[in-house]
Amino acid sequence: MKMTFRWYGSDDPVSLAFIRQIPGMEGIVTAIYDVPVGQTWPVERIAALKQTIEAAGLTFEVVESVPVHEDIKLGKPSRDRLIENYCQTLRNLGAAGVKVVCYNFMPVFDWTRTDLAMALPDGSNCLSFDAAEADAIDLSKGLSLPGWDASYKPEELAALLDDYKAVDEEKLFQNLVHFLKIVVPVAEESGIRMAIHPDDPPRPIFGLPRIVKNRADLERILAIVDSPANSLTFCTGSLGADLKNDLVAMVREFSGRGRIAFAHLRNVKTSERGDFHETAHLSSEGSVDMGEVVRAYFETGFDGYFRPDHGRMIWGETGKPGYGLYDRALGAVYLNGLWEGVAKTTAAKQ
Ligand code: DNO
Ligand code: MN
């Protein structure tokens, strides 16, 4: 297992120098954020990013994300040119030593929350999702969605939502099939494992289709191309927002089959209705049994990348919700502690 941390580039208030001081931290997970979606990431930009990260004493082996253009998800005629650009980005990243590329296949919105600063009893803040509140949002009346308000012009969003009326879950899945059948062989040649991130939250939202929600969905996606280059980003926070997902059993199965390239470790407190809020990583704080999740990774011989996913905002820190330094650093240390505990008790038994 290699411990990594997400960094948003030179504008990120959390510096590489600070990340380097987290005990056990090996690598950075990042992306090039200013190349428009659909265009190829230039070799020089990748080289410069790698150089900056390595100069800070960290490795650059995981990219999150190379975003997938909406035309690819919609299956529009322009998709093949956009997929070719995507393939060239993979070749460029592979040549720079990148091993894993995280991506998602969620229409229009990536993660969705109804509150970015819910107050917890201990005085910290976290991201939360109220299903009834989300269902009451009428996007045709303009976009008022925490975290996304500035992402689309009203007419752009209306056109996009209109395009998706013709795309149900099966159509979206077939568009993923088309994408992966072209991209996975290129990833293989480039030494890269593609790792799809689950839908967050794992439910249909705003009438848009969702196809990465549970065990059956993950199984079907892995079967599209039976190769380690077609793998998963297994996010306990996203999948954990549906109590029907047995996370420990899923880790045992998919990590056991060598099909988890990247593990997002995050805890959520989830209700039967699918409302949830994010919590500290500790098992006792949320609905995810982190101790058993880590044990399942250890016992299946996981040798991919771990990263503490979102944290709470604590100790007065401000900045990008979910991506402060303190709670994610506590999460990384806790996860390393769980790993060391399982490793040592296992060694003592042998
Ligand atoms: C939430 C986060 C996501 C993730 C993207 C990957 O769990 O990990 O924002 O970065 O969905 O494409
Ligand atoms: Mn995640």
Tab-separated table of C-alpha atoms and ligand atoms in Angstrom:
chain	number	residue	atom	x	y	z
A	1	MET	CA	0.000	0.000	0.000
A	2	LYS	CA	1.302	3.450	-0.873
A	3	MET	CA	-0.164	6.442	0.998
A	4	THR	CA	-1.033	9.500	-1.100
A	5	PHE	CA	-2.670	12.909	-0.640
A	6	ARG	CA	-4.676	15.051	-3.036
A	7	TRP	CA	-3.152	18.408	-3.949
A	8	TYR	CA	-4.846	21.035	-6.141
A	9	GLY	CA	-1.694	22.579	-7.576
A	10	SER	CA	0.204	25.767	-6.803
A	11	ASP	CA	-3.027	27.624	-5.853
A	12	ASP	CA	-3.808	25.066	-3.155
A	13	PRO	CA	-3.441	26.646	0.323
A	14	VAL	CA	-2.173	23.227	1.471
A	15	SER	CA	1.440	23.248	0.263
A	16	LEU	CA	3.556	20.310	-0.879
A	17	ALA	CA	5.970	21.155	1.950
A	18	PHE	CA	3.166	20.656	4.513
A	19	ILE	CA	1.976	17.441	2.869
A	20	ARG	CA	5.541	16.096	3.008
A	21	GLN	CA	5.462	16.440	6.819
A	22	ILE	CA	2.542	14.037	7.274
A	23	PRO	CA	4.068	10.826	8.672
A	24	GLY	CA	4.164	8.006	6.120
A	25	MET	CA	3.186	10.211	3.169
A	26	GLU	CA	4.638	9.009	-0.139
A	27	GLY	CA	2.824	10.494	-3.078
A	28	ILE	CA	0.674	13.235	-4.548
A	29	VAL	CA	-2.598	12.815	-6.381
A	30	THR	CA	-3.339	15.720	-8.678
A	31	ALA	CA	-4.306	16.872	-12.166
A	32	ILE	CA	-3.702	19.676	-14.650
A	33	TYR	CA	-6.697	21.865	-13.982
A	34	ASP	CA	-6.489	24.523	-16.676
A	35	VAL	CA	-6.511	22.411	-19.845
A	36	PRO	CA	-10.125	22.455	-21.105
A	37	VAL	CA	-11.943	19.111	-20.814
A	38	GLY	CA	-11.458	17.148	-24.047
A	39	GLN	CA	-8.027	18.531	-24.937
A	40	THR	CA	-4.766	16.612	-24.634
A	41	TRP	CA	-2.518	17.395	-21.651
A	42	PRO	CA	0.788	18.666	-23.065
A	43	VAL	CA	3.971	16.688	-22.357
A	44	GLU	CA	5.781	19.808	-21.030
A	45	ARG	CA	3.013	20.604	-18.533
A	46	ILE	CA	3.090	17.036	-17.209
A	47	ALA	CA	6.902	17.133	-16.938
A	48	ALA	CA	6.791	20.436	-15.014
A	49	LEU	CA	4.176	19.096	-12.585
A	50	LYS	CA	6.199	15.935	-11.978
A	51	GLN	CA	9.316	17.987	-11.378
A	52	THR	CA	7.582	20.236	-8.819
A	53	ILE	CA	6.202	17.251	-6.901
A	54	GLU	CA	9.442	15.271	-6.925
A	55	ALA	CA	11.434	18.339	-5.831
A	56	ALA	CA	9.237	18.328	-2.708
A	57	GLY	CA	10.272	14.740	-1.966
A	58	LEU	CA	7.000	13.126	-3.067
A	59	THR	CA	6.050	10.819	-5.956
A	60	PHE	CA	3.628	11.518	-8.805
A	61	GLU	CA	2.020	8.240	-9.845
A	62	VAL	CA	-1.712	8.922	-9.565
A	63	VAL	CA	-3.820	11.404	-11.527
A	64	GLU	CA	-7.282	12.427	-10.337
A	65	SER	CA	-8.981	13.013	-12.632
A	66	VAL	CA	-8.621	13.088	-16.361
A	67	PRO	CA	-12.218	14.265	-16.871
A	68	VAL	CA	-14.372	12.642	-19.541
A	69	HIS	CA	-16.044	15.123	-21.934
A	70	GLU	CA	-19.865	15.198	-21.779
A	71	ASP	CA	-20.031	14.382	-25.527
A	72	ILE	CA	-18.389	11.016	-24.760
A	73	LYS	CA	-20.941	10.287	-22.021
A	74	LEU	CA	-23.724	11.426	-24.353
A	75	GLY	CA	-22.381	9.344	-27.268
A	76	LYS	CA	-22.260	12.325	-29.655
A	77	PRO	CA	-20.481	12.049	-33.053
A	78	SER	CA	-17.613	14.206	-31.778
A	79	ARG	CA	-16.766	11.530	-29.216
A	80	ASP	CA	-14.181	9.654	-31.277
A	81	ARG	CA	-11.993	12.725	-31.712
A	82	LEU	CA	-12.320	13.466	-27.980
A	83	ILE	CA	-11.479	9.854	-27.094
A	84	GLU	CA	-8.373	10.076	-29.278
A	85	ASN	CA	-7.307	13.183	-27.313
A	86	TYR	CA	-7.935	11.257	-24.088
A	87	CYS	CA	-5.745	8.390	-25.350
A	88	GLN	CA	-2.946	10.818	-26.149
A	89	THR	CA	-3.171	12.224	-22.603
A	90	LEU	CA	-2.788	8.657	-21.299
A	91	ARG	CA	0.281	8.068	-23.483
A	92	ASN	CA	1.807	11.328	-22.231
A	93	LEU	CA	1.069	10.480	-18.577
A	94	GLY	CA	2.369	6.921	-18.921
A	95	ALA	CA	5.624	8.188	-20.422
A	96	ALA	CA	6.021	10.415	-17.327
A	97	GLY	CA	5.650	7.426	-14.981
A	98	VAL	CA	1.994	7.844	-13.964
A	99	LYS	CA	0.494	4.462	-12.986
A	100	VAL	CA	-3.166	5.186	-12.188
A	101	VAL	CA	-5.726	7.515	-13.761
A	102	CYS	CA	-8.925	8.092	-11.781
A	103	TYR	CA	-11.999	9.238	-13.718
A	104	ASN	CA	-15.753	9.202	-13.336
A	105	PHE	CA	-18.710	8.746	-15.654
A	106	MET	CA	-21.283	10.904	-13.862
A	107	PRO	CA	-23.409	13.087	-16.160
A	108	VAL	CA	-23.078	16.875	-15.708
A	109	PHE	CA	-22.255	16.963	-11.985
A	110	ASP	CA	-19.435	15.141	-10.253
A	111	TRP	CA	-20.137	14.884	-6.507
A	112	THR	CA	-23.367	16.455	-5.200
A	113	ARG	CA	-24.066	17.835	-1.729
A	114	THR	CA	-26.831	20.006	-0.294
A	115	ASP	CA	-24.624	21.652	2.365
A	116	LEU	CA	-20.878	22.318	2.231
A	117	ALA	CA	-20.542	23.411	5.854
A	118	MET	CA	-22.875	21.426	8.086
A	119	ALA	CA	-22.007	22.095	11.753
A	120	LEU	CA	-21.144	18.994	13.765
A	121	PRO	CA	-21.629	18.862	17.577
A	122	ASP	CA	-17.844	19.148	18.112
A	123	GLY	CA	-17.768	22.518	16.321
A	124	SER	CA	-16.244	21.256	13.075
A	125	ASN	CA	-17.894	21.512	9.649
A	126	CYS	CA	-18.487	18.921	6.973
A	127	LEU	CA	-20.171	18.265	3.644
A	128	SER	CA	-23.646	16.758	3.799
A	129	PHE	CA	-26.465	15.514	1.604
A	130	ASP	CA	-30.184	15.578	2.296
A	131	ALA	CA	-32.041	13.436	-0.239
A	132	ALA	CA	-35.391	15.244	0.088
A	133	GLU	CA	-33.703	18.626	-0.291
A	134	ALA	CA	-31.847	17.425	-3.407
A	135	ASP	CA	-35.028	15.963	-4.900
A	136	ALA	CA	-36.780	19.310	-4.410
A	137	ILE	CA	-34.201	21.160	-6.532
A	138	ASP	CA	-35.634	22.113	-9.918
A	139	LEU	CA	-32.685	22.704	-12.232
A	140	SER	CA	-34.896	24.176	-14.944
A	141	LYS	CA	-35.358	27.168	-12.623
A	142	GLY	CA	-31.630	27.911	-12.740
A	143	LEU	CA	-28.701	26.397	-10.944
A	144	SER	CA	-28.511	26.793	-7.211
A	145	LEU	CA	-26.471	23.848	-6.040
A	146	PRO	CA	-23.699	24.114	-3.444
A	147	GLY	CA	-20.308	23.906	-5.144
A	148	TRP	CA	-21.652	24.100	-8.706
A	149	ASP	CA	-23.369	27.480	-8.963
A	150	ALA	CA	-20.621	28.994	-11.087
A	151	SER	CA	-19.857	25.937	-13.198
A	152	TYR	CA	-22.397	26.337	-15.989
A	153	LYS	CA	-24.117	29.267	-17.671
A	154	PRO	CA	-27.933	28.785	-17.389
A	155	GLU	CA	-28.386	28.215	-21.155
A	156	GLU	CA	-25.437	25.785	-21.248
A	157	LEU	CA	-26.898	23.751	-18.412
A	158	ALA	CA	-30.362	23.744	-20.007
A	159	ALA	CA	-28.918	22.437	-23.311
A	160	LEU	CA	-26.921	19.743	-21.532
A	161	LEU	CA	-29.897	18.552	-19.469
A	162	ASP	CA	-31.931	18.478	-22.660
A	163	ASP	CA	-29.305	16.284	-24.375
A	164	TYR	CA	-29.426	13.837	-21.468
A	165	LYS	CA	-33.182	13.301	-21.919
A	166	ALA	CA	-32.266	10.786	-24.647
A	167	VAL	CA	-29.732	8.963	-22.451
A	168	ASP	CA	-31.023	6.409	-19.973
A	169	GLU	CA	-28.839	4.148	-17.800
A	170	GLU	CA	-28.449	1.534	-20.535
A	171	LYS	CA	-27.434	4.122	-23.140
A	172	LEU	CA	-24.940	5.683	-20.718
A	173	PHE	CA	-23.522	2.239	-20.009
A	174	GLN	CA	-23.120	1.530	-23.738
A	175	ASN	CA	-21.294	4.861	-24.075
A	176	LEU	CA	-18.936	3.745	-21.296
A	177	VAL	CA	-18.416	0.448	-23.179
A	178	HIS	CA	-17.462	2.378	-26.340
A	179	PHE	CA	-15.048	4.570	-24.344
A	180	LEU	CA	-13.349	1.740	-22.446
A	181	LYS	CA	-12.933	-0.533	-25.468
A	182	ILE	CA	-10.794	2.170	-27.095
A	183	VAL	CA	-9.086	3.584	-24.006
A	184	VAL	CA	-8.129	0.439	-22.038
A	185	PRO	CA	-5.767	-1.041	-24.691
A	186	VAL	CA	-3.970	2.332	-24.857
A	187	ALA	CA	-3.758	2.438	-21.047
A	188	GLU	CA	-2.284	-1.088	-21.077
A	189	GLU	CA	0.411	-0.087	-23.565
A	190	SER	CA	1.157	3.036	-21.508
A	191	GLY	CA	1.542	1.218	-18.163
A	192	ILE	CA	-1.574	2.893	-16.759
A	193	ARG	CA	-4.522	1.495	-14.842
A	194	MET	CA	-7.812	3.284	-15.477
A	195	ALA	CA	-9.756	3.520	-12.207
A	196	ILE	CA	-13.419	4.556	-12.330
A	197	HIS	CA	-14.749	6.501	-9.329
A	198	PRO	CA	-18.247	5.546	-8.110
A	199	ASP	CA	-21.190	7.902	-8.336
A	200	ASP	CA	-21.367	10.296	-5.425
A	201	PRO	CA	-23.981	9.861	-4.027
A	202	PRO	CA	-24.753	6.421	-5.503
A	203	ARG	CA	-28.294	7.203	-6.652
A	204	PRO	CA	-29.969	8.841	-9.670
A	205	ILE	CA	-30.061	12.573	-9.198
A	206	PHE	CA	-32.004	15.355	-10.989
A	207	GLY	CA	-33.354	12.684	-13.350
A	208	LEU	CA	-29.837	12.020	-14.670
A	209	PRO	CA	-28.730	8.396	-15.112
A	210	ARG	CA	-26.156	6.846	-12.755
A	211	ILE	CA	-24.331	3.577	-13.488
A	212	VAL	CA	-21.588	3.171	-10.828
A	213	LYS	CA	-23.629	2.672	-7.658
A	214	ASN	CA	-23.215	-0.827	-6.262
A	215	ARG	CA	-21.561	-4.254	-6.517
A	216	ALA	CA	-23.526	-5.312	-9.592
A	217	ASP	CA	-22.601	-2.100	-11.448
A	218	LEU	CA	-18.892	-2.496	-10.587
A	219	GLU	CA	-18.960	-6.129	-11.693
A	220	ARG	CA	-20.542	-5.217	-15.024
A	221	ILE	CA	-18.008	-2.433	-15.647
A	222	LEU	CA	-15.016	-4.685	-14.907
A	223	ALA	CA	-16.403	-7.240	-17.369
A	224	ILE	CA	-16.376	-4.703	-20.248
A	225	VAL	CA	-12.638	-5.300	-20.656
A	226	ASP	CA	-11.186	-8.022	-18.440
A	227	SER	CA	-7.837	-6.376	-17.748
A	228	PRO	CA	-6.087	-4.843	-14.711
A	229	ALA	CA	-5.975	-1.668	-16.821
A	230	ASN	CA	-9.766	-1.536	-16.377
A	231	SER	CA	-10.002	-1.153	-12.610
A	232	LEU	CA	-11.730	0.719	-9.812
A	233	THR	CA	-11.232	3.706	-7.565
A	234	PHE	CA	-13.026	2.200	-4.590
A	235	CYS	CA	-14.454	5.136	-2.619
A	236	THR	CA	-15.898	4.082	0.762
A	237	GLY	CA	-17.518	7.489	1.222
A	238	SER	CA	-19.392	7.414	-2.078
A	239	LEU	CA	-20.472	3.762	-1.960
A	240	GLY	CA	-21.039	4.047	1.805
A	241	ALA	CA	-23.866	6.526	1.199
A	242	ASP	CA	-26.049	3.492	0.423
A	243	LEU	CA	-26.296	1.200	3.451
A	244	LYS	CA	-27.082	-1.741	1.150
A	245	ASN	CA	-23.479	-1.662	-0.098
A	246	ASP	CA	-21.451	-4.159	1.962
A	247	LEU	CA	-18.129	-2.334	1.658
A	248	VAL	CA	-15.975	-4.925	3.409
A	249	ALA	CA	-17.310	-7.759	1.225
A	250	MET	CA	-16.811	-5.603	-1.884
A	251	VAL	CA	-13.190	-4.813	-0.964
A	252	ARG	CA	-12.526	-8.513	-0.307
A	253	GLU	CA	-13.978	-9.434	-3.671
A	254	PHE	CA	-12.581	-6.718	-5.935
A	255	SER	CA	-9.208	-6.265	-4.228
A	256	GLY	CA	-8.959	-10.085	-4.082
A	257	ARG	CA	-9.365	-10.096	-7.854
A	258	GLY	CA	-6.663	-7.406	-8.190
A	259	ARG	CA	-9.142	-4.894	-9.623
A	260	ILE	CA	-8.855	-1.980	-7.183
A	261	ALA	CA	-6.081	0.337	-8.327
A	262	PHE	CA	-6.857	3.226	-5.994
A	263	ALA	CA	-8.584	3.321	-2.595
A	264	HIS	CA	-10.416	6.442	-1.383
A	265	LEU	CA	-10.864	6.114	2.365
A	266	ARG	CA	-13.529	8.341	3.835
A	267	ASN	CA	-16.239	7.847	6.446
A	268	VAL	CA	-19.875	8.927	6.213
A	269	LYS	CA	-22.774	8.747	8.652
A	270	THR	CA	-25.625	7.446	6.521
A	271	SER	CA	-29.359	7.026	7.177
A	272	GLU	CA	-31.696	4.394	5.688
A	273	ARG	CA	-33.158	7.110	3.423
A	274	GLY	CA	-29.751	7.882	1.931
A	275	ASP	CA	-29.111	11.149	3.766
A	276	PHE	CA	-25.537	11.398	4.930
A	277	HIS	CA	-22.827	13.651	6.245
A	278	GLU	CA	-19.081	13.213	6.126
A	279	THR	CA	-17.225	12.469	9.363
A	280	ALA	CA	-13.694	11.932	10.642
A	281	HIS	CA	-12.130	8.726	9.292
A	282	LEU	CA	-12.388	6.796	12.583
A	283	SER	CA	-14.767	3.782	12.457
A	284	SER	CA	-16.725	4.927	15.525
A	285	GLU	CA	-17.527	8.306	13.911
A	286	GLY	CA	-19.514	7.047	10.925
A	287	SER	CA	-21.240	4.130	9.223
A	288	VAL	CA	-18.078	2.754	7.581
A	289	ASP	CA	-16.102	0.158	9.565
A	290	MET	CA	-12.714	1.512	8.524
A	291	GLY	CA	-10.828	-1.071	10.595
A	292	GLU	CA	-12.472	-3.922	8.689
A	293	VAL	CA	-12.066	-2.145	5.341
A	294	VAL	CA	-8.307	-1.751	5.911
A	295	ARG	CA	-8.048	-5.354	7.129
A	296	ALA	CA	-9.774	-6.506	3.916
A	297	TYR	CA	-7.217	-4.573	1.834
A	298	PHE	CA	-4.314	-5.998	3.829
A	299	GLU	CA	-5.554	-9.584	3.678
A	300	THR	CA	-6.098	-9.420	-0.085
A	301	GLY	CA	-2.498	-8.263	-0.594
A	302	PHE	CA	-3.426	-4.767	-1.806
A	303	ASP	CA	-0.393	-3.023	-3.312
A	304	GLY	CA	-2.114	0.009	-4.889
A	305	TYR	CA	-2.623	3.543	-3.612
A	306	PHE	CA	-4.520	4.734	-0.510
A	307	ARG	CA	-5.651	8.287	-0.017
A	308	PRO	CA	-7.638	9.843	2.817
A	309	ASP	CA	-10.600	11.293	0.929
A	310	HIS	CA	-12.487	14.357	2.222
A	311	GLY	CA	-12.026	15.504	5.805
A	312	ARG	CA	-13.960	17.883	8.043
A	313	MET	CA	-12.858	21.486	8.471
A	314	ILE	CA	-11.329	21.648	11.958
A	315	TRP	CA	-9.187	23.920	14.143
A	316	GLY	CA	-10.414	27.050	12.366
A	317	GLU	CA	-9.072	26.058	8.970
A	318	THR	CA	-10.788	27.580	5.937
A	319	GLY	CA	-10.442	26.769	2.241
A	320	LYS	CA	-11.812	24.226	-0.207
A	321	PRO	CA	-14.582	22.301	1.614
A	322	GLY	CA	-13.460	18.729	2.321
A	323	TYR	CA	-9.872	19.407	1.314
A	324	GLY	CA	-8.262	21.078	4.314
A	325	LEU	CA	-4.947	19.830	5.646
A	326	TYR	CA	-5.703	18.885	9.240
A	327	ASP	CA	-8.473	16.318	9.151
A	328	ARG	CA	-7.095	14.608	6.051
A	329	ALA	CA	-3.670	14.411	7.699
A	330	LEU	CA	-5.267	12.859	10.809
A	331	GLY	CA	-7.013	10.434	8.454
A	332	ALA	CA	-3.751	9.440	6.750
A	333	VAL	CA	-2.043	8.775	10.077
A	334	TYR	CA	-5.029	6.792	11.368
A	335	LEU	CA	-5.119	4.681	8.187
A	336	ASN	CA	-1.381	4.021	8.427
A	337	GLY	CA	-1.931	3.007	12.059
A	338	LEU	CA	-4.679	0.566	11.122
A	339	TRP	CA	-2.427	-0.909	8.403
A	340	GLU	CA	0.526	-1.309	10.780
A	341	GLY	CA	-1.746	-2.918	13.391
A	342	VAL	CA	-3.072	-5.534	10.962
A	343	ALA	CA	0.392	-6.154	9.507
A	344	LYS	CA	1.954	-6.731	12.936
A	345	THR	CA	-0.795	-8.954	14.333
A	346	THR	CA	-0.697	-11.003	11.122
A	347	ALA	CA	3.117	-11.343	11.331
A	348	ALA	CA	2.907	-12.352	15.021
A	349	LYS	CA	0.445	-15.150	14.207
A	350	GLN	CA	2.786	-16.667	11.604
B	1	DNO	C1	-15.360	12.204	-3.805
B	1	DNO	C2	-14.157	12.658	-4.529
B	1	DNO	C3	-14.551	13.014	-5.968
B	1	DNO	C4	-13.600	12.480	-7.001
B	1	DNO	C5	-14.074	12.504	-8.430
B	1	DNO	C6	-13.198	11.640	-9.319
B	1	DNO	O1	-15.507	11.154	-3.262
B	1	DNO	O2	-13.208	11.678	-4.412
B	1	DNO	O3	-14.640	14.389	-6.070
B	1	DNO	O4	-12.426	13.197	-6.956
B	1	DNO	O5	-15.372	12.075	-8.541
B	1	DNO	O6	-13.488	11.797	-10.648
B	2	MN	MN	-13.809	9.583	-3.486
